Amino acid sequence: MTDRDVKKLTDQHTSSLQNLPESQLPTKMKFSIAAFVLTLAASEISSASALAVRAGAPGDAQISCDGDRAKIGQYNGDFSQACVRLVNDCHRTLNNTKSIDVWAHRSCVAGATCSGVNLVSTIAQCDNTAVPGQVRLANLSTAVFEEMTAGCSSKKSCSMSHQNYIDFFYGSLSAINSNVWPNSTDQVTNWWNAITSWTKTGDTIPYHNFNDWLHLVFDANSNPPSPV
């Protein structure tokens, strides 16, 4: 990845942060600007490397994709069969509709919160190489965010609360007619805490910060960047 590529990607995902209140700016995140850019570059390199392997070596590609699928539902040392249902529905929906807009689908967004953003997007690439890498995916659908904020649709003034997230997660399971549920609300809260520890926005998460998390987080299930 060239310096120009890194700058382009950084500009793409930081332009949305302009004119936000101080409490929502990434200066409250634990990353310095330099670390932020390096994380962004590493994530993009990882995604590009994964696609290169899948395109060039079918045997290795199958092993890599199967390994990713084996991680579904496992996140931060915890496992959830309910999460497996969401992630599987996500990829089934993407495949059936030939969609590459991952964050336009409710089960994909909910699944990413409990199984890892990179895992959900990488498996989508396994199924369809037209799906962009994590940092290049289209922005979170405002329709999905509205479902996450009890009907509030403004990108600037609406934020997702802890209770909103719990309702969204259980509602996403209901929407796919799941008969499997999280082990406890504490399990759902742990997923919420993992997001807020990254966004550093306090008790609620605005649209722009959650959208950045979907594109920039390098989480527990991320594929490590290939050595240069």
PDB file of C-alpha atoms in Angstrom:
ATOM      1  CA  MET A   1       0.000   0.000   0.000  1.00  0.00           C
ATOM      2  CA  THR A   2       1.426   3.388  -1.009  1.00  0.00           C
ATOM      3  CA  ASP A   3       1.357   6.587   1.047  1.00  0.00           C
ATOM      4  CA  ARG A   4      -1.236   7.897  -1.398  1.00  0.00           C
ATOM      5  CA  ASP A   5      -3.463   4.869  -0.754  1.00  0.00           C
ATOM      6  CA  VAL A   6      -3.200   5.319   3.018  1.00  0.00           C
ATOM      7  CA  LYS A   7      -4.014   9.017   2.758  1.00  0.00           C
ATOM      8  CA  LYS A   8      -7.013   8.313   0.543  1.00  0.00           C
ATOM      9  CA  LEU A   9      -8.406   5.738   2.958  1.00  0.00           C
ATOM     10  CA  THR A  10      -7.751   7.956   5.976  1.00  0.00           C
ATOM     11  CA  ASP A  11      -9.461  10.927   4.332  1.00  0.00           C
ATOM     12  CA  GLN A  12     -12.427   8.736   3.388  1.00  0.00           C
ATOM     13  CA  HIS A  13     -13.160   7.653   6.944  1.00  0.00           C
ATOM     14  CA  THR A  14     -12.157  10.812   8.823  1.00  0.00           C
ATOM     15  CA  SER A  15     -14.066  13.321   6.695  1.00  0.00           C
ATOM     16  CA  SER A  16     -17.276  12.219   8.410  1.00  0.00           C
ATOM     17  CA  LEU A  17     -15.863  13.372  11.761  1.00  0.00           C
ATOM     18  CA  GLN A  18     -15.680  17.041  10.813  1.00  0.00           C
ATOM     19  CA  ASN A  19     -17.985  19.411  12.722  1.00  0.00           C
ATOM     20  CA  LEU A  20     -18.826  16.789  15.359  1.00  0.00           C
ATOM     21  CA  PRO A  21     -19.076  17.807  19.050  1.00  0.00           C
ATOM     22  CA  GLU A  22     -15.885  17.435  21.048  1.00  0.00           C
ATOM     23  CA  SER A  23     -17.259  14.411  22.898  1.00  0.00           C
ATOM     24  CA  GLN A  24     -17.505  12.520  19.622  1.00  0.00           C
ATOM     25  CA  LEU A  25     -14.095  13.278  18.155  1.00  0.00           C
ATOM     26  CA  PRO A  26     -11.520  10.501  17.814  1.00  0.00           C
ATOM     27  CA  THR A  27      -9.052  12.430  20.001  1.00  0.00           C
ATOM     28  CA  LYS A  28     -10.766  10.693  22.884  1.00  0.00           C
ATOM     29  CA  MET A  29      -9.828   7.332  21.432  1.00  0.00           C
ATOM     30  CA  LYS A  30      -6.802   5.572  22.806  1.00  0.00           C
ATOM     31  CA  PHE A  31      -5.076   5.638  19.423  1.00  0.00           C
ATOM     32  CA  SER A  32      -2.798   8.435  18.276  1.00  0.00           C
ATOM     33  CA  ILE A  33      -3.290   9.691  14.734  1.00  0.00           C
ATOM     34  CA  ALA A  34      -0.198   7.771  13.660  1.00  0.00           C
ATOM     35  CA  ALA A  35      -1.487   4.536  15.184  1.00  0.00           C
ATOM     36  CA  PHE A  36      -4.876   5.171  13.606  1.00  0.00           C
ATOM     37  CA  VAL A  37      -3.325   5.382  10.139  1.00  0.00           C
ATOM     38  CA  LEU A  38      -1.158   2.306  10.717  1.00  0.00           C
ATOM     39  CA  THR A  39      -4.177   0.311  11.885  1.00  0.00           C
ATOM     40  CA  LEU A  40      -6.080   1.392   8.805  1.00  0.00           C
ATOM     41  CA  ALA A  41      -3.215   0.381   6.533  1.00  0.00           C
ATOM     42  CA  ALA A  42      -2.737  -2.975   8.266  1.00  0.00           C
ATOM     43  CA  SER A  43      -6.428  -3.775   7.935  1.00  0.00           C
ATOM     44  CA  GLU A  44      -6.403  -2.973   4.229  1.00  0.00           C
ATOM     45  CA  ILE A  45      -3.221  -4.973   3.622  1.00  0.00           C
ATOM     46  CA  SER A  46      -4.713  -7.943   5.481  1.00  0.00           C
ATOM     47  CA  SER A  47      -7.837  -7.856   3.357  1.00  0.00           C
ATOM     48  CA  ALA A  48      -5.905  -7.484   0.111  1.00  0.00           C
ATOM     49  CA  SER A  49      -3.574 -10.331   1.062  1.00  0.00           C
ATOM     50  CA  ALA A  50      -6.494 -12.598   1.892  1.00  0.00           C
ATOM     51  CA  LEU A  51      -8.072 -11.937  -1.481  1.00  0.00           C
ATOM     52  CA  ALA A  52      -4.771 -12.525  -3.260  1.00  0.00           C
ATOM     53  CA  VAL A  53      -4.436 -15.931  -1.602  1.00  0.00           C
ATOM     54  CA  ARG A  54      -8.027 -16.866  -2.387  1.00  0.00           C
ATOM     55  CA  ALA A  55      -7.681 -15.851  -6.027  1.00  0.00           C
ATOM     56  CA  GLY A  56      -4.309 -17.485  -6.597  1.00  0.00           C
ATOM     57  CA  ALA A  57      -4.331 -20.733  -4.639  1.00  0.00           C
ATOM     58  CA  PRO A  58      -7.665 -22.577  -4.432  1.00  0.00           C
ATOM     59  CA  GLY A  59      -6.405 -25.131  -1.904  1.00  0.00           C
ATOM     60  CA  ASP A  60      -5.069 -22.511   0.495  1.00  0.00           C
ATOM     61  CA  ALA A  61      -8.118 -20.374  -0.156  1.00  0.00           C
ATOM     62  CA  GLN A  62     -10.462 -23.131   0.967  1.00  0.00           C
ATOM     63  CA  ILE A  63      -8.430 -23.716   4.121  1.00  0.00           C
ATOM     64  CA  SER A  64      -8.414 -19.989   4.905  1.00  0.00           C
ATOM     65  CA  CYS A  65     -12.148 -19.557   4.379  1.00  0.00           C
ATOM     66  CA  ASP A  66     -12.995 -22.716   6.305  1.00  0.00           C
ATOM     67  CA  GLY A  67     -10.831 -21.472   9.159  1.00  0.00           C
ATOM     68  CA  ASP A  68     -12.697 -18.178   9.197  1.00  0.00           C
ATOM     69  CA  ARG A  69     -16.066 -19.924   9.214  1.00  0.00           C
ATOM     70  CA  ALA A  70     -14.973 -22.066  12.154  1.00  0.00           C
ATOM     71  CA  LYS A  71     -14.613 -18.858  14.202  1.00  0.00           C
ATOM     72  CA  ILE A  72     -18.199 -17.706  13.700  1.00  0.00           C
ATOM     73  CA  GLY A  73     -19.870 -17.021  17.040  1.00  0.00           C
ATOM     74  CA  GLN A  74     -16.563 -16.899  18.925  1.00  0.00           C
ATOM     75  CA  TYR A  75     -15.555 -13.457  20.132  1.00  0.00           C
ATOM     76  CA  ASN A  76     -13.338 -12.215  22.949  1.00  0.00           C
ATOM     77  CA  GLY A  77     -13.151 -15.679  24.511  1.00  0.00           C
ATOM     78  CA  ASP A  78     -16.911 -16.232  24.434  1.00  0.00           C
ATOM     79  CA  PHE A  79     -19.195 -18.269  22.169  1.00  0.00           C
ATOM     80  CA  SER A  80     -22.787 -17.618  21.142  1.00  0.00           C
ATOM     81  CA  GLN A  81     -24.908 -19.919  19.012  1.00  0.00           C
ATOM     82  CA  ALA A  82     -27.341 -17.028  18.593  1.00  0.00           C
ATOM     83  CA  CYS A  83     -24.524 -15.072  16.992  1.00  0.00           C
ATOM     84  CA  VAL A  84     -23.882 -17.985  14.618  1.00  0.00           C
ATOM     85  CA  ARG A  85     -27.505 -17.721  13.478  1.00  0.00           C
ATOM     86  CA  LEU A  86     -27.093 -14.012  12.718  1.00  0.00           C
ATOM     87  CA  VAL A  87     -23.806 -14.346  10.838  1.00  0.00           C
ATOM     88  CA  ASN A  88     -25.066 -17.283   8.790  1.00  0.00           C
ATOM     89  CA  ASP A  89     -28.214 -15.350   7.898  1.00  0.00           C
ATOM     90  CA  CYS A  90     -26.045 -12.391   6.917  1.00  0.00           C
ATOM     91  CA  HIS A  91     -23.979 -14.386   4.433  1.00  0.00           C
ATOM     92  CA  ARG A  92     -26.995 -16.287   3.140  1.00  0.00           C
ATOM     93  CA  THR A  93     -28.723 -12.959   2.457  1.00  0.00           C
ATOM     94  CA  LEU A  94     -25.668 -11.498   0.729  1.00  0.00           C
ATOM     95  CA  ASN A  95     -25.322 -14.592  -1.441  1.00  0.00           C
ATOM     96  CA  ASN A  96     -29.001 -14.808  -2.349  1.00  0.00           C
ATOM     97  CA  THR A  97     -29.236 -11.124  -3.270  1.00  0.00           C
ATOM     98  CA  LYS A  98     -25.730 -10.876  -4.792  1.00  0.00           C
ATOM     99  CA  SER A  99     -25.267  -7.834  -2.577  1.00  0.00           C
ATOM    100  CA  ILE A 100     -21.852  -6.366  -1.776  1.00  0.00           C
ATOM    101  CA  ASP A 101     -23.333  -3.762   0.591  1.00  0.00           C
ATOM    102  CA  VAL A 102     -22.667  -5.656   3.817  1.00  0.00           C
ATOM    103  CA  TRP A 103     -23.771  -2.961   6.266  1.00  0.00           C
ATOM    104  CA  ALA A 104     -27.141  -2.546   4.559  1.00  0.00           C
ATOM    105  CA  HIS A 105     -28.308  -5.809   6.127  1.00  0.00           C
ATOM    106  CA  ARG A 106     -29.447  -5.947   9.741  1.00  0.00           C
ATOM    107  CA  SER A 107     -28.177  -9.456  10.467  1.00  0.00           C
ATOM    108  CA  CYS A 108     -24.723  -8.522   9.140  1.00  0.00           C
ATOM    109  CA  VAL A 109     -24.441  -5.514  11.437  1.00  0.00           C
ATOM    110  CA  ALA A 110     -25.739  -7.422  14.458  1.00  0.00           C
ATOM    111  CA  GLY A 111     -23.488 -10.370  13.608  1.00  0.00           C
ATOM    112  CA  ALA A 112     -20.449  -8.119  13.365  1.00  0.00           C
ATOM    113  CA  THR A 113     -21.008  -6.915  16.924  1.00  0.00           C
ATOM    114  CA  CYS A 114     -20.870 -10.448  18.324  1.00  0.00           C
ATOM    115  CA  SER A 115     -18.459 -12.217  15.966  1.00  0.00           C
ATOM    116  CA  GLY A 116     -16.153  -9.448  14.785  1.00  0.00           C
ATOM    117  CA  VAL A 117     -16.319  -6.980  11.928  1.00  0.00           C
ATOM    118  CA  ASN A 118     -13.357  -8.406  10.035  1.00  0.00           C
ATOM    119  CA  LEU A 119     -14.669 -11.960  10.242  1.00  0.00           C
ATOM    120  CA  VAL A 120     -18.061 -11.034   8.809  1.00  0.00           C
ATOM    121  CA  SER A 121     -16.580  -8.988   5.970  1.00  0.00           C
ATOM    122  CA  THR A 122     -13.829 -11.506   5.164  1.00  0.00           C
ATOM    123  CA  ILE A 123     -16.248 -14.435   4.864  1.00  0.00           C
ATOM    124  CA  ALA A 124     -18.400 -12.264   2.605  1.00  0.00           C
ATOM    125  CA  GLN A 125     -15.301 -11.906   0.416  1.00  0.00           C
ATOM    126  CA  CYS A 126     -14.789 -15.675   0.482  1.00  0.00           C
ATOM    127  CA  ASP A 127     -18.248 -16.051  -1.021  1.00  0.00           C
ATOM    128  CA  ASN A 128     -17.974 -13.144  -3.455  1.00  0.00           C
ATOM    129  CA  THR A 129     -14.662 -11.526  -4.391  1.00  0.00           C
ATOM    130  CA  ALA A 130     -16.560  -8.430  -5.552  1.00  0.00           C
ATOM    131  CA  VAL A 131     -17.146  -7.546  -1.882  1.00  0.00           C
ATOM    132  CA  PRO A 132     -14.653  -4.802  -0.934  1.00  0.00           C
ATOM    133  CA  GLY A 133     -12.234  -5.067   1.967  1.00  0.00           C
ATOM    134  CA  GLN A 134     -13.365  -3.907   5.404  1.00  0.00           C
ATOM    135  CA  VAL A 135     -12.226  -0.296   5.092  1.00  0.00           C
ATOM    136  CA  ARG A 136     -13.730   0.084   1.606  1.00  0.00           C
ATOM    137  CA  LEU A 137     -17.204  -1.232   2.406  1.00  0.00           C
ATOM    138  CA  ALA A 138     -20.130   1.127   1.898  1.00  0.00           C
ATOM    139  CA  ASN A 139     -21.225   3.140   4.912  1.00  0.00           C
ATOM    140  CA  LEU A 140     -23.744   1.814   7.413  1.00  0.00           C
ATOM    141  CA  SER A 141     -27.259   2.031   6.022  1.00  0.00           C
ATOM    142  CA  THR A 142     -29.274   4.791   7.675  1.00  0.00           C
ATOM    143  CA  ALA A 143     -32.264   2.428   7.632  1.00  0.00           C
ATOM    144  CA  VAL A 144     -30.332  -0.083   9.742  1.00  0.00           C
ATOM    145  CA  PHE A 145     -29.122   2.654  12.093  1.00  0.00           C
ATOM    146  CA  GLU A 146     -32.717   3.782  12.505  1.00  0.00           C
ATOM    147  CA  GLU A 147     -33.513   0.260  13.705  1.00  0.00           C
ATOM    148  CA  MET A 148     -30.637   0.594  16.173  1.00  0.00           C
ATOM    149  CA  THR A 149     -31.934   3.857  17.638  1.00  0.00           C
ATOM    150  CA  ALA A 150     -35.640   3.114  18.120  1.00  0.00           C
ATOM    151  CA  GLY A 151     -36.649   4.986  14.985  1.00  0.00           C
ATOM    152  CA  CYS A 152     -34.358   8.014  15.220  1.00  0.00           C
ATOM    153  CA  SER A 153     -33.022   8.624  11.710  1.00  0.00           C
ATOM    154  CA  SER A 154     -30.732  11.662  11.958  1.00  0.00           C
ATOM    155  CA  LYS A 155     -27.042  10.895  11.482  1.00  0.00           C
ATOM    156  CA  LYS A 156     -26.109  14.036  13.413  1.00  0.00           C
ATOM    157  CA  SER A 157     -28.435  13.965  16.414  1.00  0.00           C
ATOM    158  CA  CYS A 158     -29.244  10.270  16.943  1.00  0.00           C
ATOM    159  CA  SER A 159     -27.168   7.955  19.087  1.00  0.00           C
ATOM    160  CA  MET A 160     -27.480   4.311  20.079  1.00  0.00           C
ATOM    161  CA  SER A 161     -27.793   3.612  23.794  1.00  0.00           C
ATOM    162  CA  HIS A 162     -26.980   0.403  25.637  1.00  0.00           C
ATOM    163  CA  GLN A 163     -30.682  -0.471  25.813  1.00  0.00           C
ATOM    164  CA  ASN A 164     -31.073   0.378  22.114  1.00  0.00           C
ATOM    165  CA  TYR A 165     -28.326  -2.106  21.319  1.00  0.00           C
ATOM    166  CA  ILE A 166     -29.893  -4.862  23.431  1.00  0.00           C
ATOM    167  CA  ASP A 167     -33.263  -4.286  21.739  1.00  0.00           C
ATOM    168  CA  PHE A 168     -31.614  -4.220  18.310  1.00  0.00           C
ATOM    169  CA  PHE A 169     -29.743  -7.459  18.929  1.00  0.00           C
ATOM    170  CA  TYR A 170     -32.756  -9.407  20.186  1.00  0.00           C
ATOM    171  CA  GLY A 171     -34.908  -7.819  17.493  1.00  0.00           C
ATOM    172  CA  SER A 172     -32.441  -8.961  14.838  1.00  0.00           C
ATOM    173  CA  LEU A 173     -32.797 -12.538  16.080  1.00  0.00           C
ATOM    174  CA  SER A 174     -36.580 -12.235  16.026  1.00  0.00           C
ATOM    175  CA  ALA A 175     -36.412 -10.891  12.467  1.00  0.00           C
ATOM    176  CA  ILE A 176     -34.767 -14.125  11.270  1.00  0.00           C
ATOM    177  CA  ASN A 177     -37.149 -16.289  13.337  1.00  0.00           C
ATOM    178  CA  SER A 178     -34.344 -17.599  15.522  1.00  0.00           C
ATOM    179  CA  ASN A 179     -35.217 -19.970  18.347  1.00  0.00           C
ATOM    180  CA  VAL A 180     -31.753 -19.534  19.850  1.00  0.00           C
ATOM    181  CA  TRP A 181     -30.925 -16.574  22.088  1.00  0.00           C
ATOM    182  CA  PRO A 182     -27.865 -15.161  23.866  1.00  0.00           C
ATOM    183  CA  ASN A 183     -26.780 -16.965  27.008  1.00  0.00           C
ATOM    184  CA  SER A 184     -27.669 -13.873  29.044  1.00  0.00           C
ATOM    185  CA  THR A 185     -28.042 -10.117  28.745  1.00  0.00           C
ATOM    186  CA  ASP A 186     -24.578  -9.920  30.319  1.00  0.00           C
ATOM    187  CA  GLN A 187     -23.211 -11.567  27.187  1.00  0.00           C
ATOM    188  CA  VAL A 188     -24.859  -8.886  25.041  1.00  0.00           C
ATOM    189  CA  THR A 189     -23.533  -6.194  27.371  1.00  0.00           C
ATOM    190  CA  ASN A 190     -20.004  -7.543  26.936  1.00  0.00           C
ATOM    191  CA  TRP A 191     -20.341  -7.078  23.168  1.00  0.00           C
ATOM    192  CA  TRP A 192     -21.596  -3.546  23.748  1.00  0.00           C
ATOM    193  CA  ASN A 193     -18.669  -2.782  26.046  1.00  0.00           C
ATOM    194  CA  ALA A 194     -16.204  -3.948  23.394  1.00  0.00           C
ATOM    195  CA  ILE A 195     -17.638  -1.378  20.986  1.00  0.00           C
ATOM    196  CA  THR A 196     -17.756   1.525  23.445  1.00  0.00           C
ATOM    197  CA  SER A 197     -14.199   0.824  24.569  1.00  0.00           C
ATOM    198  CA  TRP A 198     -13.173   1.566  20.973  1.00  0.00           C
ATOM    199  CA  THR A 199     -15.464   4.502  20.184  1.00  0.00           C
ATOM    200  CA  LYS A 200     -14.772   6.304  23.486  1.00  0.00           C
ATOM    201  CA  THR A 201     -18.093   8.155  23.232  1.00  0.00           C
ATOM    202  CA  GLY A 202     -19.468   7.393  26.684  1.00  0.00           C
ATOM    203  CA  ASP A 203     -22.840   5.766  27.263  1.00  0.00           C
ATOM    204  CA  THR A 204     -24.127   6.236  23.709  1.00  0.00           C
ATOM    205  CA  ILE A 205     -22.677   5.800  20.225  1.00  0.00           C
ATOM    206  CA  PRO A 206     -23.483   8.272  17.418  1.00  0.00           C
ATOM    207  CA  TYR A 207     -23.849   7.149  13.815  1.00  0.00           C
ATOM    208  CA  HIS A 208     -20.446   8.394  12.642  1.00  0.00           C
ATOM    209  CA  ASN A 209     -18.544   6.670  15.430  1.00  0.00           C
ATOM    210  CA  PHE A 210     -20.318   3.351  14.957  1.00  0.00           C
ATOM    211  CA  ASN A 211     -19.783   3.595  11.203  1.00  0.00           C
ATOM    212  CA  ASP A 212     -16.065   4.195  11.809  1.00  0.00           C
ATOM    213  CA  TRP A 213     -15.964   1.145  14.091  1.00  0.00           C
ATOM    214  CA  LEU A 214     -17.431  -0.983  11.292  1.00  0.00           C
ATOM    215  CA  HIS A 215     -14.668   0.140   8.940  1.00  0.00           C
ATOM    216  CA  LEU A 216     -11.610   0.647  11.121  1.00  0.00           C
ATOM    217  CA  VAL A 217     -11.701  -1.655  14.144  1.00  0.00           C
ATOM    218  CA  PHE A 218      -8.975  -4.299  14.181  1.00  0.00           C
ATOM    219  CA  ASP A 219     -10.672  -6.753  16.526  1.00  0.00           C
ATOM    220  CA  ALA A 220     -10.100 -10.136  18.136  1.00  0.00           C
ATOM    221  CA  ASN A 221     -11.169 -12.049  15.030  1.00  0.00           C
ATOM    222  CA  SER A 222      -9.247  -9.937  12.529  1.00  0.00           C
ATOM    223  CA  ASN A 223      -6.856 -11.716  10.214  1.00  0.00           C
ATOM    224  CA  PRO A 224      -3.306 -10.592  11.052  1.00  0.00           C
ATOM    225  CA  PRO A 225      -1.616  -8.464   8.380  1.00  0.00           C
ATOM    226  CA  SER A 226       0.783 -10.368   6.179  1.00  0.00           C
ATOM    227  CA  PRO A 227       4.488  -9.615   6.731  1.00  0.00           C
ATOM    228  CA  VAL A 228       5.949  -7.154   4.255  1.00  0.00           C
TER     229      VAL A 228
END
